[in-house]
Short mmCIF file of C-alpha atoms and ligand atoms in Angstrom, two decimals:
data_model
loop_
_atom_site.label_atom_id
_atom_site.label_comp_id
_atom_site.label_asym_id
_atom_site.label_seq_id
_atom_site.Cartn_x
_atom_site.Cartn_y
_atom_site.Cartn_z
CA MET A 285 34.37 11.97 -12.90
CA PRO A 286 37.57 14.45 -10.88
CA GLN A 287 35.76 14.97 -7.86
CA PRO A 288 36.17 18.77 -7.33
CA ASN A 289 38.81 19.76 -4.94
CA VAL A 290 37.02 20.54 -1.25
CA ASP A 291 38.60 23.28 -0.55
CA GLU A 292 37.51 25.61 -4.07
CA TRP A 293 33.82 24.06 -3.96
CA ARG A 294 33.30 24.97 -0.54
CA GLY A 295 34.27 28.87 -1.74
CA GLU A 296 31.58 28.04 -5.00
CA VAL A 297 29.20 26.64 -2.50
CA ARG A 298 28.87 29.60 0.08
CA GLN A 299 28.75 31.81 -2.95
CA TRP A 300 25.54 30.57 -4.03
CA LEU A 301 24.07 30.19 -0.93
CA THR A 302 24.91 33.53 -0.38
CA ALA A 303 23.48 34.84 -3.95
CA THR A 304 20.16 32.22 -2.73
CA LEU A 305 19.25 32.41 0.83
CA HIS A 306 19.97 34.87 4.34
CA PRO A 307 21.95 34.52 6.77
CA ARG A 308 20.72 32.93 9.58
CA ARG A 309 19.18 34.47 12.91
CA ALA A 310 21.45 33.34 16.18
CA ALA A 311 18.52 31.29 18.75
CA GLU A 312 16.93 33.40 21.05
CA THR A 313 14.19 31.62 22.63
CA THR A 314 12.34 34.58 24.06
CA GLY A 315 11.76 35.35 20.69
CA HIS A 316 10.17 31.61 19.42
CA THR A 317 7.04 31.14 18.07
CA ALA A 318 5.41 27.64 18.52
CA ALA A 319 5.76 26.77 14.72
CA ASP A 320 9.96 27.85 15.43
CA LEU A 321 9.57 24.81 18.13
CA ALA A 322 7.40 22.53 16.38
CA VAL A 323 8.07 18.91 15.70
CA PHE A 324 5.56 18.43 13.68
CA HIS A 325 3.85 21.64 11.89
CA ASN A 326 0.08 23.09 13.22
CA LEU A 327 -0.77 24.26 9.83
CA THR A 328 -4.32 24.78 7.67
CA ASP A 329 -3.80 23.75 3.89
CA GLU A 330 -3.40 27.27 2.57
CA GLU A 331 -0.49 27.76 4.80
CA GLU A 332 1.17 24.07 4.22
CA ARG A 333 0.15 24.49 0.42
CA GLN A 334 2.50 27.95 0.99
CA LEU A 335 5.26 26.63 2.73
CA LEU A 336 5.53 24.06 0.20
CA ASP A 337 6.00 26.63 -2.65
CA ARG A 338 8.67 28.10 -0.42
CA CYS A 339 10.03 24.54 -0.15
CA ARG A 340 9.80 23.77 -3.82
CA ALA A 341 11.52 26.75 -4.71
CA TYR A 342 14.48 26.18 -2.94
CA GLN A 343 14.76 22.72 -4.01
CA ARG A 344 14.59 23.53 -7.93
CA ALA A 345 17.30 26.15 -7.75
CA ARG A 346 19.32 23.70 -5.51
CA HIS A 347 18.77 21.41 -8.17
CA GLU A 348 19.56 23.33 -10.82
CA ALA A 349 22.89 24.57 -9.17
CA GLY A 350 24.24 21.43 -9.40
CA TYR A 351 23.56 20.79 -5.43
CA GLN A 352 20.87 17.97 -4.92
CA ALA A 353 21.57 14.86 -4.50
CA LEU A 354 25.11 15.08 -4.21
CA THR A 355 26.34 11.64 -3.23
CA LEU A 356 23.76 9.12 -5.64
CA PRO A 357 25.79 8.34 -8.59
CA GLU A 358 25.22 10.41 -11.67
CA GLU A 359 23.71 7.80 -13.84
CA ASN A 360 21.27 7.21 -11.06
CA GLY A 361 20.46 11.60 -11.62
CA GLY A 362 22.74 12.55 -8.92
CA GLN A 363 25.56 14.53 -8.11
CA GLY A 364 28.26 11.14 -8.09
CA LEU A 365 30.51 13.57 -5.01
CA THR A 366 31.82 12.14 -1.86
CA ALA A 367 30.41 11.84 1.57
CA ALA A 368 33.42 14.84 2.30
CA HIS A 369 31.88 17.47 -0.65
CA ALA A 370 27.66 16.48 1.04
CA ALA A 371 28.91 17.05 4.66
CA LEU A 372 30.78 19.85 3.87
CA PHE A 373 26.98 21.40 1.97
CA ALA A 374 24.96 20.28 5.03
CA GLN A 375 27.30 22.61 7.59
CA GLU A 376 27.70 26.02 5.22
CA GLU A 377 23.75 25.26 4.60
CA SER A 378 22.94 25.30 8.13
CA ALA A 379 24.71 29.06 8.66
CA PHE A 380 21.55 29.80 6.32
CA ASP A 381 17.88 30.44 6.70
CA VAL A 382 16.98 27.51 4.61
CA PRO A 383 13.04 27.45 4.46
CA PRO A 384 11.97 25.24 6.56
CA SER A 385 10.86 21.98 5.02
CA THR A 386 7.67 19.39 5.80
CA GLU A 387 7.83 15.60 5.34
CA LEU A 388 6.72 15.45 2.40
CA ILE A 389 9.59 17.23 0.86
CA SER A 390 11.69 15.35 2.64
CA VAL A 391 10.11 11.98 1.64
CA THR A 392 10.06 12.98 -2.03
CA VAL A 393 13.31 14.24 -2.20
CA ARG A 394 15.11 11.94 0.32
CA LEU A 395 13.32 8.38 0.05
CA VAL A 396 10.74 7.94 -2.95
CA ALA A 397 13.02 9.97 -5.30
CA MET A 398 16.48 7.91 -3.90
CA SER A 399 14.38 4.49 -4.31
CA VAL A 400 12.47 5.61 -7.91
CA SER A 401 16.93 6.25 -8.68
CA LEU A 402 17.78 2.67 -8.01
CA PHE A 403 15.10 0.69 -8.52
CA GLY A 404 13.69 2.21 -11.49
CA THR A 405 14.13 1.74 -15.27
CA PRO A 406 15.96 4.58 -17.28
CA GLU A 407 12.41 5.73 -18.52
CA GLN A 408 11.18 6.18 -14.88
CA ARG A 409 14.59 7.83 -13.38
CA GLU A 410 14.00 10.34 -16.22
CA THR A 411 10.37 10.89 -15.74
CA TYR A 412 9.98 9.91 -12.15
CA ALA A 413 13.20 10.45 -9.82
CA ARG A 414 14.25 13.36 -11.98
CA ALA A 415 10.99 15.37 -11.20
CA PHE A 416 11.03 14.25 -7.30
CA LEU A 417 13.98 15.65 -6.55
CA ARG A 418 13.24 18.53 -7.89
CA THR A 419 9.81 18.72 -6.25
CA ASP A 420 8.50 19.36 -9.44
CA LEU A 421 6.58 16.10 -8.51
CA LEU A 422 5.76 14.92 -4.76
CA ALA A 423 5.35 11.24 -3.78
CA CYS A 424 4.22 10.17 -0.45
CA GLN A 425 5.03 6.63 1.59
CA LEU A 426 2.35 4.16 1.31
CA PHE A 427 4.54 1.76 3.15
CA SER A 428 1.62 1.32 6.93
CA GLU A 429 -1.37 -0.45 7.21
CA PRO A 430 -3.39 -0.70 10.47
CA GLY A 431 -1.94 -4.17 11.11
CA ALA A 432 1.29 -3.68 9.45
CA GLY A 433 3.66 -0.69 11.32
CA SER A 434 6.90 -2.31 12.88
CA ASP A 435 5.96 -5.95 11.23
CA LEU A 436 5.58 -4.11 7.79
CA ALA A 437 6.36 -7.37 5.62
CA ALA A 438 2.47 -8.43 7.09
CA LEU A 439 0.95 -5.73 4.62
CA ARG A 440 -2.52 -7.03 3.29
CA THR A 441 -3.27 -4.40 0.50
CA ARG A 442 -3.20 -6.85 -3.11
CA ALA A 443 -2.59 -6.36 -6.10
CA ARG A 444 -3.95 -8.26 -8.76
CA ARG A 445 -2.55 -8.08 -12.48
CA ASP A 446 -5.04 -7.42 -14.76
CA GLY A 447 -4.03 -6.90 -18.62
CA GLU A 448 -1.30 -4.27 -19.24
CA ASP A 449 -2.36 -2.93 -15.29
CA TRP A 450 -2.08 -4.15 -11.54
CA VAL A 451 -5.32 -3.30 -9.63
CA ILE A 452 -4.52 -2.10 -5.74
CA ASP A 453 -6.85 -3.17 -2.80
CA GLY A 454 -6.91 -2.30 0.64
CA GLN A 455 -5.53 0.98 2.86
CA LYS A 456 -2.26 2.76 4.00
CA VAL A 457 -2.95 4.21 7.29
CA TRP A 458 -0.01 7.38 8.80
CA THR A 459 0.53 8.17 5.24
CA SER A 460 2.57 12.01 6.08
CA GLY A 461 1.83 14.34 3.10
CA ALA A 462 -0.75 12.19 1.14
CA GLN A 463 -3.02 15.24 0.64
CA PHE A 464 -0.23 17.11 -1.04
CA ALA A 465 1.08 14.69 -3.01
CA GLU A 466 1.19 13.94 -6.76
CA TYR A 467 2.33 10.16 -6.53
CA GLY A 468 2.99 7.75 -3.46
CA LEU A 469 5.30 4.83 -3.49
CA LEU A 470 3.01 1.78 -2.34
CA LEU A 471 3.82 -1.86 -1.06
CA ALA A 472 1.38 -4.16 -2.39
CA ARG A 473 1.17 -8.33 -1.86
CA THR A 474 0.92 -10.16 -5.59
CA ASP A 475 2.11 -13.33 -4.11
CA PRO A 476 0.54 -14.35 -0.85
CA ASP A 477 1.82 -18.14 -1.52
CA VAL A 478 5.43 -16.93 -0.46
CA VAL A 479 7.30 -16.11 2.56
CA LYS A 480 5.77 -12.98 3.52
CA GLN A 481 8.57 -10.59 2.58
CA ALA A 482 8.99 -12.29 -1.18
CA GLY A 483 5.80 -11.76 -2.44
CA ILE A 484 5.78 -8.10 -1.91
CA THR A 485 5.85 -5.52 -4.82
CA ALA A 486 6.63 -1.26 -5.08
CA PHE A 487 4.50 0.29 -7.23
CA LEU A 488 4.05 4.42 -7.96
CA VAL A 489 0.10 5.24 -7.30
CA PRO A 490 -0.49 8.14 -8.94
CA MET A 491 -2.64 9.83 -6.04
CA ASP A 492 -5.87 11.45 -8.42
CA SER A 493 -6.60 7.81 -9.19
CA PRO A 494 -10.49 6.45 -9.29
CA GLY A 495 -10.38 4.35 -5.82
CA VAL A 496 -7.63 6.42 -4.02
CA GLU A 497 -9.37 8.05 -0.81
CA ILE A 498 -7.31 10.36 1.39
CA ARG A 499 -9.19 11.31 4.73
CA PRO A 500 -6.79 13.48 6.87
CA ILE A 501 -6.11 12.95 10.55
CA ARG A 502 -5.86 15.02 13.58
CA GLN A 503 -2.66 14.75 15.70
CA MET A 504 -2.16 15.82 19.27
CA SER A 505 -0.17 18.40 18.57
CA GLY A 506 -2.61 20.00 16.54
CA GLY A 507 -2.22 19.26 12.32
CA ALA A 508 -3.32 17.44 10.53
CA SER A 509 -0.27 16.43 8.65
CA PHE A 510 -0.95 12.44 7.93
CA ASN A 511 -3.85 10.34 6.70
CA GLU A 512 -5.61 7.34 6.14
CA VAL A 513 -5.62 6.50 2.63
CA PHE A 514 -8.37 4.05 0.97
CA LEU A 515 -7.30 1.99 -2.29
CA SER A 516 -10.76 0.65 -4.24
CA GLY A 517 -9.86 -1.34 -7.78
CA VAL A 518 -6.74 1.65 -8.34
CA ARG A 519 -6.04 0.88 -11.70
CA VAL A 520 -2.22 1.02 -12.05
CA PRO A 521 -0.07 0.62 -15.41
CA ASP A 522 2.46 -1.94 -15.22
CA GLY A 523 4.63 1.04 -16.24
CA LEU A 524 4.50 2.40 -12.55
CA ARG A 525 5.87 -0.65 -11.31
CA ILE A 526 8.89 -0.05 -9.51
CA GLY A 527 11.64 -2.80 -9.12
CA ARG A 528 10.93 -6.74 -10.25
CA PRO A 529 7.40 -8.47 -9.11
CA GLY A 530 8.49 -9.49 -5.81
CA GLN A 531 11.31 -7.08 -5.18
CA GLY A 532 9.41 -4.87 -2.86
CA TRP A 533 10.83 -5.67 0.07
CA GLU A 534 13.63 -4.47 -1.42
CA VAL A 535 12.72 -1.50 -2.29
CA ALA A 536 11.21 -1.20 1.42
CA ASN A 537 14.09 -1.35 3.53
CA ALA A 538 16.07 1.01 1.03
CA THR A 539 13.63 3.23 1.41
CA LEU A 540 13.37 3.02 5.09
CA ALA A 541 17.35 2.83 5.50
CA PHE A 542 16.88 6.20 3.21
CA GLU A 543 14.34 7.01 5.64
CA ARG A 544 16.31 6.51 8.70
CA THR A 545 19.36 8.37 7.42
CA ALA A 546 16.91 11.53 6.40
CA SER A 547 15.56 11.56 10.15
CA GLY A 548 18.83 10.95 11.69
CA SER A 549 20.21 13.89 10.00
CA GLY A 550 18.10 16.21 8.40
CA ASN A 551 18.91 19.71 8.56
CA ARG A 552 15.36 20.62 9.07
CA ARG A 553 14.69 21.95 12.02
CA LYS A 554 12.92 19.67 14.01
CA GLY A 555 11.53 21.30 17.69
CA GLY A 556 13.48 22.75 19.90
CA THR A 557 17.66 22.40 20.09
CA PHE A 558 20.32 23.03 22.25
CA ASP A 559 20.68 26.46 21.72
CA ASP A 560 17.04 26.98 21.71
CA VAL A 561 17.54 25.49 25.90
CA LEU A 562 20.59 27.19 26.09
CA ALA A 563 18.89 30.47 25.51
CA LEU A 564 15.93 29.93 27.15
CA ALA A 565 18.25 29.26 30.19
CA ARG A 566 20.00 32.18 30.10
CA SER A 567 16.39 34.29 29.71
CA LEU A 568 15.64 33.14 33.07
CA ASN A 569 18.76 33.71 34.59
CA ARG A 570 19.47 30.00 35.55
CA THR A 571 22.61 29.66 34.24
CA GLY A 572 24.26 29.52 37.37
CA ASP A 573 22.70 26.77 38.92
CA PRO A 574 24.78 23.63 38.93
CA LEU A 575 21.85 21.05 38.28
CA VAL A 576 20.67 23.33 35.42
CA ARG A 577 24.59 23.43 34.12
CA GLN A 578 24.78 19.52 34.67
CA ARG A 579 21.68 19.14 32.64
CA LEU A 580 22.54 21.88 29.73
CA ALA A 581 26.21 19.75 29.59
CA ASP A 582 24.58 16.42 29.12
CA LEU A 583 22.41 17.68 26.42
CA TYR A 584 25.62 19.32 24.83
CA VAL A 585 27.47 16.35 24.80
CA ARG A 586 24.66 14.17 22.98
CA SER A 587 23.68 16.33 20.12
CA ALA A 588 27.99 16.39 19.99
CA LEU A 589 27.63 12.73 20.20
CA ARG A 590 24.68 12.67 17.15
CA ALA A 591 26.49 14.93 15.38
CA ALA A 592 29.90 12.89 15.28
CA THR A 593 27.67 9.76 14.09
CA VAL A 594 25.23 11.50 11.54
CA ASP A 595 28.88 12.38 10.03
CA ARG A 596 30.53 8.71 10.22
CA VAL A 597 27.09 7.55 9.03
CA ALA A 598 27.06 9.57 6.03
CA ARG A 599 30.30 8.63 5.03
CA ALA A 600 29.80 5.20 5.57
CA SER A 601 26.67 5.02 3.51
CA ALA A 602 28.12 6.63 0.85
CA ALA A 603 31.15 4.75 0.18
CA GLY A 604 28.55 2.27 -0.34
CA GLY A 605 26.09 4.06 -2.48
CA ARG A 606 23.20 3.21 0.14
CA PRO A 607 23.06 3.90 3.89
CA GLY A 608 23.16 0.30 6.13
CA PRO A 609 22.11 -0.73 9.01
CA GLU A 610 24.13 1.21 11.34
CA ALA A 611 21.74 4.49 10.28
CA SER A 612 19.28 3.25 12.55
CA LEU A 613 21.71 4.35 15.51
CA THR A 614 21.76 8.62 14.50
CA LYS A 615 17.48 7.70 14.23
CA LEU A 616 17.46 6.38 17.57
CA MET A 617 19.61 9.04 18.53
CA ALA A 618 17.75 11.62 17.40
CA SER A 619 14.90 10.91 18.41
CA ASP A 620 16.22 10.27 22.15
CA LEU A 621 17.70 14.26 21.71
CA LEU A 622 14.39 15.53 21.02
CA THR A 623 12.67 14.10 23.60
CA ARG A 624 15.40 15.21 26.00
CA THR A 625 15.94 18.61 24.84
CA GLY A 626 11.83 18.55 25.56
CA GLN A 627 12.40 17.54 28.96
CA VAL A 628 15.23 19.80 29.68
CA ALA A 629 13.03 22.86 28.66
CA ALA A 630 10.08 21.80 30.97
CA GLU A 631 12.22 21.30 34.05
CA LEU A 632 13.32 25.07 32.97
CA MET A 633 10.21 26.02 33.08
CA GLY A 634 7.76 24.28 35.32
CA ALA A 635 4.13 25.06 35.03
CA ARG A 636 5.12 28.13 32.84
CA ILE A 637 5.28 25.40 29.57
CA SER A 638 1.75 25.19 30.34
CA ALA A 639 0.26 27.95 30.64
CA ASP A 640 -0.80 30.21 27.68
CA THR A 641 0.16 34.15 29.01
CA GLY A 642 1.94 35.26 26.06
CA GLU A 643 4.85 34.98 27.91
CA PRO A 644 7.25 34.62 24.48
CA GLY A 645 8.98 31.26 24.27
CA THR A 646 7.01 29.17 26.91
CA PHE A 647 3.56 27.93 25.73
CA ALA A 648 5.82 27.29 22.20
CA TRP A 649 7.17 24.15 23.69
CA THR A 650 4.24 22.15 24.50
CA GLU A 651 4.62 22.42 20.48
CA HIS A 652 7.20 20.75 20.70
CA LEU A 653 6.65 18.48 24.13
CA LEU A 654 3.61 17.08 21.89
CA GLY A 655 5.02 16.24 18.90
CA ALA A 656 8.49 14.71 20.33
CA PRO A 657 7.00 11.12 21.46
CA GLY A 658 5.30 10.82 17.57
CA TYR A 659 9.23 11.14 15.88
CA ARG A 660 9.52 8.39 18.34
CA LEU A 661 7.63 6.52 16.18
CA ALA A 662 7.87 7.46 12.55
CA GLY A 663 10.44 5.60 10.55
CA GLY A 664 10.67 3.15 12.86
CA THR A 665 9.91 3.07 16.57
CA ASP A 666 13.05 2.98 19.33
CA GLN A 667 12.18 -0.68 19.68
CA ILE A 668 12.38 -1.25 16.13
CA GLN A 669 15.91 0.57 15.74
CA ARG A 670 17.38 -1.13 18.76
CA ASN A 671 16.25 -4.72 17.38
CA LEU A 672 18.50 -3.50 14.19
CA ILE A 673 20.77 -2.12 15.95
CA GLY A 674 21.50 -5.70 17.97
CA GLU A 675 20.66 -7.45 15.43
CA ARG A 676 22.60 -6.07 12.09
CA VAL A 677 25.26 -3.81 13.44
CA LEU A 678 26.08 -5.78 16.80
CA LYS A 679 24.93 -9.62 15.13
CA LEU A 680 23.17 -10.54 17.74
CA PRO A 681 21.50 -13.78 17.65
CA GLY A 682 17.62 -12.33 16.25
CA GLU A 683 14.74 -13.16 17.80
CA PRO A 684 12.73 -16.25 17.63
CA ARG A 685 10.82 -16.05 14.05
CA VAL A 686 7.79 -17.86 13.60
CA ASP A 687 6.26 -16.93 10.51
CA LYS A 688 8.52 -18.38 7.57
CA VAL A 689 5.61 -20.47 6.21
CA PRO A 690 4.23 -18.92 3.23
CA PHE A 691 1.94 -15.91 3.83
CA SER A 692 -1.58 -17.32 2.82
CA GLU A 693 -0.49 -19.68 5.41
CA LEU A 694 -0.39 -17.04 8.58
CA SER A 695 -2.88 -17.42 10.47
CA GLY A 696 -6.17 -14.41 9.55
CA ASN A 697 -4.90 -14.80 5.66
C1 FAD B 896 4.58 11.33 12.87
C2 FAD B 896 3.82 10.27 12.11
C3 FAD B 896 4.66 10.33 10.37
C4 FAD B 896 4.39 8.82 10.12
N1 FAD B 896 4.63 9.15 8.78
C5 FAD B 896 4.21 7.63 7.88
C6 FAD B 896 4.27 7.77 6.29
O1 FAD B 896 4.73 8.43 5.51
N2 FAD B 896 3.90 6.34 5.48
C7 FAD B 896 3.91 5.72 6.31
O2 FAD B 896 4.32 4.39 5.64
N3 FAD B 896 4.10 5.39 7.37
C8 FAD B 896 3.87 6.15 8.53
N4 FAD B 896 4.02 6.76 9.66
C9 FAD B 896 4.03 5.40 10.45
C10 FAD B 896 5.01 4.63 11.39
O3 FAD B 896 6.48 4.09 10.21
C11 FAD B 896 4.33 3.55 12.30
O4 FAD B 896 3.64 4.27 13.32
C12 FAD B 896 5.64 2.78 12.83
O5 FAD B 896 6.60 2.01 11.96
C13 FAD B 896 4.70 1.82 14.05
O6 FAD B 896 4.45 0.91 13.10
P1 FAD B 896 2.38 1.22 13.91
O7 FAD B 896 2.12 2.41 14.40
O8 FAD B 896 1.54 0.08 13.09
O9 FAD B 896 3.48 0.46 15.76
P2 FAD B 896 3.37 -1.05 15.89
O10 FAD B 896 3.86 -1.86 15.04
O11 FAD B 896 1.72 -1.40 16.51
O12 FAD B 896 4.06 -0.87 17.15
C14 FAD B 896 2.97 -1.27 18.69
C15 FAD B 896 4.04 -1.02 19.87
O13 FAD B 896 5.03 -2.54 19.47
C16 FAD B 896 6.55 -1.80 20.00
N5 FAD B 896 6.81 -3.50 18.52
C17 FAD B 896 6.04 -4.19 18.07
N6 FAD B 896 6.74 -4.99 17.45
C18 FAD B 896 8.24 -4.90 18.19
C19 FAD B 896 9.51 -5.82 18.59
N7 FAD B 896 9.33 -6.93 17.19
N8 FAD B 896 10.63 -5.72 18.86
C20 FAD B 896 10.26 -4.67 20.09
N9 FAD B 896 8.66 -3.92 19.92
C21 FAD B 896 7.88 -4.07 19.28
C22 FAD B 896 6.15 -0.76 19.44
O14 FAD B 896 7.76 -0.32 19.53
C23 FAD B 896 5.65 0.09 19.49
O15 FAD B 896 6.12 0.11 21.01
C24 FAD B 896 3.54 7.66 10.61
C25 FAD B 896 4.48 7.47 12.10
C26 FAD B 896 4.02 8.91 12.87
C27 FAD B 896 4.01 8.40 13.79
#
């Protein structure tokens, strides 16, 4: 299909955004609430549902208008546009008051929908990927387990074939949004007698299946957005297998690369930003202090470098159809920036950051400070991103690997 002219398309996008959303307010830290500065939401179930409804309404409108999954090929349910179109849409959208998204919306639209589009059958694409892209159905990510986080391929949740079904037993953990999801993209071991990466298969599990138990986990920043998920004798029809048996590691890697890209580049507001810190310094009359100026300049340069890297990685991944290992760079830069932003805000405020005096925009920053460490773990820890950059981007020698034997021969299995 011929690509629309970028300048004309920009005009159409701007017109649609103007008709759909309000313009974004300028950053005024003194007015910021904890919700504005929080990295993870601290909401009741009722508030979370209301937020999800707002997000879903916007995602559906975006899908209907033809602005969802811009770079995904048309045959996979996307718009088949270039990275330049996607960058332009993100740029235009950032000037508007987009509903503050949640982890579950991002996991559904930017991870699960993408992987089902790439690995699903035509029927699965039509039934599920499309519904995930429109957020008619929400899907969580059932990957991590108590003994398999960084070393995800060591997962022990088992799926055994039984006639036309698979029967799943095991435990997942840190599952964001599981309590609100209709489906979960799950990785399970289907063959323990091959090396650990080769014996994994991916499934879409209906979260209301008998045998699925979801227990929320309270976070130190206050909310309970992630969960433990227990699976006991859960029956899933073979029609919900995503990819071939044994192809689960490939599905996992693609999903994780989408996750790094979403975490590193998402335009969902996550915590305080450079603009918020600048507004804070202004409100405290500290912008004349040479040390503060130095810290602000450092933060600004890092924000600009991150934005430029996001753009570069987005262009490269759109060209290849899916993100490459370079996505680890943007994930690492995003989590580093979030931590540094909190540090500069804390230095500016001193003890005021931890005293809940009602002074606007001060104590609210604690939600940023307490949430930032979690962001350094979610989607692969900082250390794992560094390993990926070393081995797959810089092509440095790999770490010694002693587990190239059938999974069942590894100790404890
Ligand atoms: C807010 C949040 C949301 C999340 N949401 C989800 C979700 O929706 N679905 C899901 O499946 N998972 C989710 N996770 C889990 C996340 O993917 C894992 O926490 C992460 O992969 C790390 O695994 P782990 O916690 O088991 O830590 P471990 O793997 O036990 O790591 C412990 C420490 O050892 C370090 N380490 C481990 N291996 C190496 C190595 N080879 N080289 C150097 N250092 C190493 C790690 O960097 C870390 O510092 C979420 C986590 C958080 C914090």
